[in-house]
Coordinates of C-alpha atoms and ligand atoms in Angstrom, one line a residue:
M1091 CA 0.0 0.0 0.0
K1092 CA 1.1 3.5 -0.7
P1093 CA 1.6 6.0 2.3
T1094 CA -1.3 8.3 2.7
N1095 CA -2.3 11.4 4.6
P1096 CA -3.3 10.7 8.2
P1097 CA -7.2 10.6 8.3
K1098 CA -9.0 13.8 9.6
T1099 CA -12.4 12.1 10.3
Y1100 CA -13.6 8.7 11.2
R1101 CA -16.8 6.5 11.5
V1102 CA -17.2 3.6 13.7
K1103 CA -20.0 1.1 12.5
S1104 CA -20.8 -1.5 15.1
F1105 CA -23.0 -4.5 14.1
G1106 CA -23.1 -6.7 17.2
C1107 CA -24.1 -7.1 20.7
Q1108 CA -23.9 -4.5 23.4
M1109 CA -20.3 -5.4 24.1
N1110 CA -19.5 -4.8 20.5
V1111 CA -21.1 -1.4 20.7
Y1112 CA -19.1 -0.7 23.8
D1113 CA -15.8 -1.6 22.1
G1114 CA -17.0 0.6 19.2
E1115 CA -17.4 3.6 21.6
R1116 CA -13.9 2.8 23.1
M1117 CA -12.4 2.7 19.7
A1118 CA -14.0 6.1 18.8
E1119 CA -12.4 7.6 21.9
L1120 CA -9.0 6.2 21.0
L1121 CA -9.4 7.8 17.5
G1122 CA -10.5 11.0 19.2
E1123 CA -7.3 11.1 21.2
R1124 CA -5.5 11.3 18.0
G1125 CA -7.4 14.4 17.0
I1126 CA -9.6 12.5 14.5
T1127 CA -13.0 13.8 14.6
P1128 CA -16.3 11.9 13.8
A1129 CA -17.5 12.5 10.2
P1130 CA -20.4 14.7 10.0
E1131 CA -23.8 12.8 9.3
G1132 CA -24.1 12.1 5.5
E1133 CA -20.4 12.6 4.7
E1134 CA -17.9 10.0 3.8
A1135 CA -15.2 9.5 6.5
D1136 CA -11.5 9.3 6.0
L1137 CA -11.2 6.2 8.2
V1138 CA -14.1 3.7 8.5
V1139 CA -14.0 1.1 11.3
L1140 CA -16.2 -1.9 10.4
N1141 CA -16.9 -3.4 14.0
T1142 CA -18.1 -6.8 12.9
C1143 CA -20.3 -9.5 14.6
H1144 CA -20.0 -13.3 13.6
I1145 CA -22.8 -14.7 15.6
R1146 CA -25.3 -15.5 12.8
E1147 CA -25.8 -15.5 9.0
K1148 CA -23.3 -14.6 6.4
A1149 CA -21.6 -11.9 8.6
A1150 CA -18.4 -12.3 6.7
E1151 CA -20.0 -11.8 3.4
K1152 CA -21.6 -8.5 4.6
V1153 CA -18.2 -7.3 5.5
Y1154 CA -16.9 -7.8 2.1
S1155 CA -20.0 -6.1 0.5
D1156 CA -19.5 -3.1 3.0
I1157 CA -15.9 -2.9 1.9
G1158 CA -16.8 -3.0 -1.8
R1159 CA -19.4 -0.1 -1.2
L1160 CA -16.7 2.0 0.7
V1161 CA -14.2 1.5 -2.0
K1162 CA -16.8 2.5 -4.8
A1163 CA -18.0 5.7 -2.8
G1164 CA -14.2 6.5 -2.2
E1165 CA -13.5 6.2 -6.0
E1166 CA -16.4 8.5 -6.8
R1167 CA -15.2 11.2 -4.5
G1168 CA -11.6 10.7 -5.7
Q1169 CA -10.3 9.6 -2.1
K1170 CA -10.4 6.1 -0.9
P1171 CA -11.1 5.8 2.8
M1172 CA -8.8 3.8 5.1
I1173 CA -10.6 0.9 6.3
A1174 CA -10.1 -1.1 9.6
V1175 CA -12.0 -4.4 10.2
A1176 CA -12.5 -4.9 14.0
G1177 CA -14.8 -7.2 16.0
C1178 CA -15.6 -10.9 16.0
V1179 CA -15.4 -11.4 12.3
A1180 CA -11.9 -9.9 12.4
Q1181 CA -10.9 -12.3 15.2
A1182 CA -12.3 -15.4 13.3
E1183 CA -11.2 -14.6 9.8
G1184 CA -8.7 -11.9 10.0
E1185 CA -6.0 -13.5 7.5
E1186 CA -8.7 -14.2 5.0
I1187 CA -9.9 -10.7 5.1
M1188 CA -6.4 -9.3 4.5
A1189 CA -6.0 -11.9 1.6
R1190 CA -9.4 -11.1 0.1
A1191 CA -9.8 -7.4 0.6
P1192 CA -6.7 -5.3 -0.4
A1193 CA -8.5 -2.1 0.6
V1194 CA -8.4 -3.1 4.1
S1195 CA -5.4 -1.8 6.0
M1196 CA -6.0 -2.9 9.5
V1197 CA -7.6 -6.0 11.0
V1198 CA -8.0 -5.8 14.8
G1199 CA -9.6 -8.4 17.1
P1200 CA -11.9 -7.5 20.1
Q1201 CA -9.0 -8.1 22.5
A1202 CA -6.5 -6.0 20.7
Y1203 CA -8.2 -2.8 19.7
H1204 CA -6.3 -0.6 22.2
R1205 CA -3.4 -1.0 19.8
L1206 CA -5.4 0.5 17.0
P1207 CA -3.4 3.9 17.2
E1208 CA 0.0 2.1 16.5
M1209 CA -1.6 0.3 13.7
L1210 CA -3.1 3.5 12.3
D1211 CA 0.5 5.0 12.3
K1212 CA 1.6 2.0 10.3
A1213 CA -1.2 2.2 7.8
V1214 CA -0.4 5.9 7.2
Q1215 CA 3.1 4.6 6.3
G1216 CA 1.5 2.3 3.9
E1217 CA 1.8 -0.9 6.0
R1218 CA -1.0 -3.2 6.5
A1219 CA -1.4 -4.7 10.0
T1220 CA -3.4 -7.5 11.7
D1221 CA -3.6 -7.9 15.5
T1222 CA -5.8 -10.7 16.7
D1223 CA -3.8 -11.5 20.0
M1224 CA -5.9 -12.1 23.0
P1225 CA -4.2 -10.4 25.9
A1226 CA -7.6 -9.9 27.4
I1227 CA -7.4 -7.6 30.4
A1228 CA -4.4 -5.6 29.0
K1229 CA -6.8 -3.6 26.7
F1230 CA -8.8 -1.8 29.5
G1231 CA -5.7 -0.4 31.1
A1232 CA -4.6 1.0 27.8
L1233 CA -7.8 2.9 26.9
P1234 CA -8.1 6.6 27.5
A1235 CA -10.4 8.1 30.1
R1236 CA -14.1 8.2 29.4
R1237 CA -15.2 11.6 28.2
K1238 CA -18.6 13.0 27.7
I1239 CA -21.3 10.3 27.3
G1240 CA -24.9 10.1 27.3
P1241 CA -27.1 9.4 30.5
A1242 CA -27.4 5.7 29.8
A1243 CA -23.8 4.1 29.6
F1244 CA -22.4 0.7 29.0
L1245 CA -19.6 -0.8 31.1
T1246 CA -17.9 -4.0 30.2
V1247 CA -17.1 -5.9 33.4
Q1248 CA -16.6 -9.4 32.1
E1249 CA -15.5 -10.9 28.7
G1250 CA -15.4 -14.1 27.1
C1251 CA -17.2 -17.5 27.5
D1252 CA -16.2 -21.0 28.8
K1253 CA -19.7 -22.5 28.1
F1254 CA -19.1 -23.9 24.6
C1255 CA -22.8 -24.1 23.6
T1256 CA -22.6 -26.2 20.5
Y1257 CA -24.1 -23.6 18.0
C1258 CA -22.0 -20.6 19.1
V1259 CA -18.9 -18.7 18.1
V1260 CA -18.3 -16.5 21.0
P1261 CA -16.0 -18.8 23.0
Y1262 CA -13.7 -18.8 19.9
T1263 CA -13.9 -15.0 19.0
R1264 CA -13.9 -13.6 22.5
G1265 CA -11.7 -16.1 24.4
A1266 CA -11.9 -17.5 27.9
E1267 CA -14.1 -15.9 30.6
I1268 CA -12.3 -13.1 32.4
S1269 CA -13.5 -10.5 35.1
R1270 CA -12.1 -7.0 35.2
P1271 CA -10.9 -6.0 38.7
F1272 CA -13.3 -4.5 41.2
S1273 CA -11.4 -1.4 41.8
D1274 CA -10.9 -0.7 38.1
L1275 CA -14.7 -1.0 37.6
V1276 CA -15.6 1.2 40.7
G1277 CA -13.1 3.8 39.2
E1278 CA -14.5 3.6 35.7
T1279 CA -18.1 3.9 37.1
Q1280 CA -17.2 7.1 39.0
R1281 CA -15.6 8.5 35.9
L1282 CA -18.7 7.7 33.8
V1283 CA -20.9 9.3 36.4
E1284 CA -18.8 12.5 36.3
A1285 CA -19.0 12.4 32.6
G1286 CA -22.9 12.4 32.7
A1287 CA -24.1 8.9 33.1
R1288 CA -27.0 8.2 35.5
E1289 CA -27.7 4.7 34.4
I1290 CA -25.1 2.0 33.7
T1291 CA -25.5 -1.3 32.2
L1292 CA -22.9 -3.8 33.3
L1293 CA -22.0 -6.0 30.2
G1294 CA -20.3 -9.4 29.8
Q1295 CA -21.0 -12.5 27.5
N1296 CA -21.7 -14.2 30.9
V1297 CA -22.0 -11.1 33.1
N1298 CA -23.1 -13.1 36.0
A1299 CA -20.0 -15.1 36.1
W1300 CA -18.1 -12.0 37.1
S1301 CA -16.1 -12.4 40.3
G1302 CA -13.5 -10.5 42.0
E1303 CA -12.2 -9.1 45.3
D1304 CA -13.7 -6.1 46.9
D1305 CA -11.9 -3.2 48.6
K1306 CA -11.5 -5.2 51.8
G1307 CA -10.1 -8.3 49.9
R1308 CA -13.3 -10.2 50.3
A1309 CA -14.4 -12.6 47.4
V1310 CA -17.6 -11.1 45.8
G1311 CA -19.8 -12.0 42.9
L1312 CA -21.7 -9.7 40.5
A1313 CA -24.2 -8.9 43.4
G1314 CA -21.2 -7.6 45.5
L1315 CA -20.1 -5.5 42.6
I1316 CA -23.6 -4.1 42.0
R1317 CA -24.0 -3.2 45.8
A1318 CA -20.7 -1.2 45.5
L1319 CA -21.7 0.6 42.4
A1320 CA -25.0 1.5 43.9
A1321 CA -23.2 3.4 46.7
I1322 CA -21.9 5.9 44.2
D1323 CA -23.6 9.3 44.4
G1324 CA -25.1 10.4 41.1
L1325 CA -25.6 7.0 39.7
E1326 CA -29.3 6.3 39.8
R1327 CA -29.8 3.1 37.9
L1328 CA -28.0 -0.2 37.3
R1329 CA -28.8 -3.0 34.9
Y1330 CA -26.7 -6.0 33.7
T1331 CA -26.7 -8.2 30.7
T1332 CA -26.4 -11.0 29.5
S1333 CA -26.6 -13.8 32.2
H1334 CA -26.3 -17.5 32.0
P1335 CA -28.6 -19.7 34.2
A1336 CA -25.6 -21.8 35.3
D1337 CA -23.9 -18.8 36.9
M1338 CA -26.8 -17.6 38.9
D1339 CA -26.5 -17.2 42.6
D1340 CA -28.6 -16.5 45.7
A1341 CA -26.8 -13.1 46.2
L1342 CA -27.9 -11.8 42.8
I1343 CA -31.4 -12.9 43.3
A1344 CA -31.5 -11.2 46.7
A1345 CA -29.9 -8.1 45.3
H1346 CA -33.1 -7.7 43.1
G1347 CA -35.2 -7.3 46.2
E1348 CA -32.8 -5.2 48.1
V1349 CA -30.8 -2.7 45.9
A1350 CA -33.2 0.0 45.0
K1351 CA -31.0 1.2 42.0
L1352 CA -31.0 -2.2 40.5
M1353 CA -33.7 -2.2 37.9
P1354 CA -36.3 -4.7 37.8
Y1355 CA -35.3 -6.3 34.6
L1356 CA -33.6 -9.7 33.9
H1357 CA -32.5 -11.0 30.4
L1358 CA -31.8 -14.7 30.9
P1359 CA -31.6 -16.6 27.6
V1360 CA -33.0 -20.2 27.5
Q1361 CA -32.8 -21.0 23.8
S1362 CA -35.3 -23.9 23.9
G1363 CA -38.0 -25.2 26.1
N1364 CA -37.2 -28.9 25.2
D1365 CA -34.5 -30.8 27.5
R1366 CA -33.2 -33.0 24.7
V1367 CA -32.6 -29.9 22.5
L1368 CA -31.0 -28.1 25.5
K1369 CA -28.7 -31.0 26.1
A1370 CA -27.6 -31.2 22.4
M1371 CA -27.0 -27.5 22.6
N1372 CA -24.8 -28.1 25.6
R1373 CA -26.8 -25.7 27.8
S1374 CA -26.4 -26.9 31.5
H1375 CA -30.0 -26.3 32.4
T1376 CA -33.3 -28.0 31.9
A1377 CA -36.5 -26.1 31.0
E1378 CA -37.7 -27.0 34.6
S1379 CA -34.5 -25.6 36.3
Y1380 CA -34.7 -22.5 34.2
L1381 CA -38.5 -21.9 35.3
R1382 CA -37.6 -22.5 38.9
L1383 CA -34.9 -19.8 38.6
L1384 CA -37.2 -17.3 37.2
E1385 CA -39.7 -18.2 40.2
R1386 CA -37.0 -17.2 42.6
F1387 CA -36.4 -13.8 40.8
R1388 CA -40.2 -13.2 40.8
A1389 CA -40.3 -14.0 44.5
A1390 CA -37.5 -11.4 45.3
R1391 CA -38.9 -8.8 43.0
P1392 CA -42.4 -9.5 41.9
D1393 CA -42.7 -6.7 39.3
I1394 CA -39.5 -8.0 37.4
A1395 CA -39.7 -7.8 33.7
L1396 CA -38.3 -11.0 32.1
S1397 CA -36.5 -11.2 28.8
G1398 CA -34.8 -14.3 27.0
D1399 CA -33.1 -15.4 23.8
F1400 CA -34.4 -18.3 21.7
I1401 CA -33.1 -20.3 18.8
V1402 CA -35.6 -22.1 16.6
G1403 CA -34.6 -25.0 14.2
F1404 CA -31.6 -26.3 16.1
P1405 CA -30.3 -29.5 14.2
G1406 CA -32.7 -32.3 14.9
E1407 CA -35.5 -30.2 16.5
T1408 CA -38.8 -32.0 16.0
E1409 CA -42.2 -30.2 15.8
A1410 CA -43.0 -31.5 19.3
E1411 CA -39.8 -30.2 20.6
F1412 CA -40.4 -26.8 19.1
E1413 CA -43.8 -26.8 20.8
D1414 CA -42.1 -27.3 24.2
T1415 CA -40.5 -23.8 23.5
L1416 CA -43.9 -22.3 23.0
K1417 CA -45.2 -24.0 26.2
L1418 CA -42.3 -22.5 28.1
V1419 CA -43.1 -19.1 26.7
D1420 CA -46.8 -19.5 27.7
E1421 CA -45.6 -20.2 31.2
V1422 CA -43.0 -17.3 31.5
R1423 CA -45.0 -14.5 29.8
Y1424 CA -41.8 -12.6 28.8
A1425 CA -42.0 -8.8 28.8
Q1426 CA -39.6 -8.9 25.8
A1427 CA -37.4 -11.4 24.0
Y1428 CA -35.2 -12.1 21.1
S1429 CA -35.6 -15.0 18.8
F1430 CA -33.3 -16.3 16.0
K1431 CA -33.2 -18.8 13.3
Y1432 CA -30.6 -21.4 14.0
S1433 CA -27.5 -20.5 11.7
P1434 CA -24.7 -22.9 11.3
R1435 CA -21.4 -21.3 12.3
P1436 CA -18.1 -22.8 10.7
G1437 CA -16.1 -24.5 13.4
T1438 CA -18.9 -25.1 15.8
P1439 CA -20.0 -28.7 16.6
A1440 CA -23.7 -28.1 15.6
A1441 CA -22.8 -27.0 12.2
T1442 CA -22.0 -30.6 11.2
M1443 CA -24.8 -32.3 13.3
E1444 CA -27.4 -34.5 11.6
G1445 CA -30.9 -33.3 10.9
Q1446 CA -30.1 -29.7 9.9
I1447 CA -33.6 -28.1 9.5
A1448 CA -35.0 -26.7 6.2
P1449 CA -35.2 -23.0 6.1
E1450 CA -39.0 -22.9 5.4
V1451 CA -39.6 -24.9 8.6
M1452 CA -37.3 -22.5 10.5
D1453 CA -39.3 -19.6 9.0
E1454 CA -42.6 -21.0 10.1
R1455 CA -41.4 -21.9 13.5
L1456 CA -40.0 -18.4 14.0
Q1457 CA -43.3 -16.9 13.0
R1458 CA -45.2 -18.8 15.6
L1459 CA -42.8 -18.0 18.3
L1460 CA -42.7 -14.3 17.4
A1461 CA -46.6 -14.3 17.6
S1462 CA -46.5 -15.7 21.1
L1463 CA -43.7 -13.3 22.2
N1464 CA -45.4 -10.3 20.6
R1465 CA -48.6 -11.3 22.3
D1466 CA -46.8 -11.3 25.7
Q1467 CA -44.9 -8.1 25.1
L1468 CA -48.1 -6.2 24.3
A1469 CA -49.8 -7.7 27.3
F1470 CA -46.9 -6.7 29.6
N1471 CA -47.1 -3.1 28.3
Q1472 CA -50.9 -3.0 28.7
A1473 CA -50.6 -4.3 32.1
S1474 CA -48.2 -1.2 32.9
I1475 CA -51.0 1.3 32.3
G1476 CA -51.8 3.2 35.2
R1477 CA -48.3 2.7 36.9
T1478 CA -46.3 5.6 37.9
C1479 CA -42.5 5.2 37.4
Q1480 CA -39.4 7.0 36.6
V1481 CA -38.3 7.5 33.1
L1482 CA -34.5 8.4 32.3
V1483 CA -34.8 10.8 29.4
E1484 CA -32.3 9.6 26.7
R1485 CA -33.2 11.6 23.6
K1486 CA -35.6 14.0 22.0
G1487 CA -38.7 12.6 20.1
K1488 CA -39.7 13.3 16.5
H1489 CA -41.9 16.3 17.4
A1490 CA -41.1 19.4 19.3
G1491 CA -41.7 19.1 23.0
Q1492 CA -41.5 15.3 22.8
W1493 CA -39.0 13.1 24.8
L1494 CA -38.0 9.6 24.8
G1495 CA -36.5 7.4 27.6
K1496 CA -36.7 4.1 29.4
S1497 CA -38.9 3.0 32.3
P1498 CA -37.5 0.8 34.9
W1499 CA -38.7 -2.3 33.0
L1500 CA -36.6 -1.1 29.9
Q1501 CA -39.8 -0.1 28.1
S1502 CA -39.5 2.9 25.6
V1503 CA -41.6 5.7 27.0
W1504 CA -42.4 9.0 25.3
F1505 CA -44.1 12.1 26.8
E1506 CA -44.4 15.6 26.1
A1507 CA -43.1 18.0 28.6
D1508 CA -40.3 20.6 29.4
A1509 CA -37.5 18.2 30.0
A1510 CA -33.7 17.7 29.1
I1511 CA -31.7 14.8 28.4
G1512 CA -30.5 13.1 31.5
D1513 CA -33.6 14.1 33.6
L1514 CA -35.4 11.5 35.6
V1515 CA -39.1 12.3 35.1
E1516 CA -41.9 10.8 37.0
V1517 CA -44.5 9.7 34.5
E1518 CA -47.8 7.9 34.7
L1519 CA -48.0 5.3 32.0
A1520 CA -51.2 6.1 30.0
E1521 CA -51.2 4.2 26.6
A1522 CA -49.4 1.1 25.4
G1523 CA -48.3 -0.1 22.0
P1524 CA -46.2 -3.2 21.2
N1525 CA -43.1 -1.3 21.4
S1526 CA -43.6 1.8 23.3
L1527 CA -45.8 3.6 25.9
R1528 CA -47.0 7.1 26.2
G1529 CA -46.4 8.7 29.7
I1530 CA -48.0 11.7 31.4
V1531 CA -45.5 13.7 33.5
R1532 CA -46.2 14.1 37.1
A1533 CA -42.8 15.4 38.4
T1534 CA -39.1 16.0 37.4
V1535 CA -37.2 14.2 40.0
A1536 CA -33.9 15.8 39.5
A1537 CA -32.0 17.5 36.7
Ligands
SAH1169 N1 -23.7 -15.0 26.1 C1 -25.0 -14.8 25.9 C2 -25.4 -14.2 24.4 C3 -24.8 -15.0 23.3 S1 -25.1 -14.4 21.6 C4 -25.7 -16.0 26.1 O1 -25.4 -17.0 26.2 O2 -26.9 -15.8 26.5 C5 -26.8 -13.8 21.7 C6 -27.8 -14.9 21.3 O3 -27.5 -15.2 20.0 C7 -27.9 -16.3 22.0 O4 -28.5 -16.2 23.2 C8 -28.5 -17.1 21.1 O5 -29.9 -17.1 21.2 C9 -28.1 -16.4 19.7 N2 -27.2 -17.3 18.8 C10 -26.0 -17.6 19.2 N3 -25.5 -18.4 18.2 C11 -26.4 -18.6 17.2 C12 -26.5 -19.3 16.1 N4 -25.5 -20.0 15.6 N5 -27.7 -19.4 15.5 C13 -28.7 -18.6 15.9 N6 -28.7 -17.9 17.0 C14 -27.5 -17.8 17.8
SF4_1170 FE1 -22.5 -18.5 23.2 FE2 -23.4 -20.2 25.0 FE3 -21.3 -18.8 25.6 FE4 -23.7 -17.7 25.4 S1 -23.1 -19.1 26.9 S2 -21.8 -16.8 24.5 S3 -24.6 -18.8 23.8 S4 -21.3 -20.2 24.1
F3S1171 FE1 -21.3 -10.7 17.7 FE2 -19.1 -11.0 18.8 FE3 -21.1 -9.9 20.2 S1 -20.0 -12.4 17.5 S2 -22.8 -10.9 19.3 S3 -20.2 -9.1 18.3 S4 -19.5 -11.2 21.0

């Protein structure tokens, strides 16, 4: 590659989970430290970071088509952008990307992106660079301090996965489970609050596997971390995602009943309601043990909103086995959930299992599952009508005087009032749709 001028503007496009979004924010901060500014809306950037996801579908193909589009747009304006591929596709297929896409000058994995600035220096000199090392924790210490952020911020506390569900790439792209140290997290939370955060969502592929030592040297789990963070003045709300049933403990369940700042919401993926399928997936729970776990959360916090993830059409799934998933859904009555068609991922055990399900069967099952989940989501929202709750204002609505924010149960709520981003507003929930509710303001709690 030829040497080029250092880029002046950047754009980071994140395609994956919330941790991928967090990584995208941190990469943007690294570039900001270099004096590179975000490209204005609608304008091509000098440097584009494609922060990819490998979880489903033809993720890699999408990366190549994005690269193609960027190159074409660059030719049209007479200046090709510098392209970096980051995220989980970079981790899984870094070398292929370098070989197939000469327009890419940097490939950087999710555990190595703190080295992006050095790679950028090389790229400016015309050198292409790949970094998919997994030094894990090293990255966090090498990242710049948090600057101004919105009222609802993400904080990665745990990374990686040791569970090896047979369909999933995450253990390969993100590496083994690691927990960031307690004191680092307390410090980063304090800085996030100083930078304007009022709600923090603790992130991890298995966030409830987090463990550490508190400031007195005692071994603590996620509940201990949550209690410590809840003591920070100015922080009003805490959430965490995504949890695994096998890592749940009594302390976390109890925290839901005792820590006022911990929001009444639990995302606990189940994947299937059938025990044979769960076993083939290498999930370590049964449908029954999962349901009992949810019961304990409901006992600790009766209004808790429950959410989950589902996969339909796992290899060998029969019609009757799929119906067990529908039965589980009927029993739980989720407030909200995500469902996916099984997607064979190269290198995972399930990809070569017998009994791969035809796409049209998957489509049909997904539609039936979605019908049940949508029914329950609307019912949950309708049951909220008449409740008074706090909404954290996150952004302006479409119309003048309209604001949007989240209820404690993670519902989108809009209302009309004199407000500002970051306000906690007390509203009465007045009207419910499938995806949002209208609120009537009763009071602004604090600015
Ligand atoms: N660590 C989390 C999230 C993993 S990825 C957990 O275990 O819950 C998010 C979701 O993507 C998973 O819960 C699963 O429902 C879905 N998923 C993962 N691999 C998939 C695949 N190969 N095909 C379809 N869905 C998949
Ligand atoms: Fe993937 Fe299973 Fe790990 Fe979740 S627990 S990241 S689904 S392997
Ligand atoms: Fe995707 Fe990687 Fe997250 S594969 S879901 S970006 S951990």
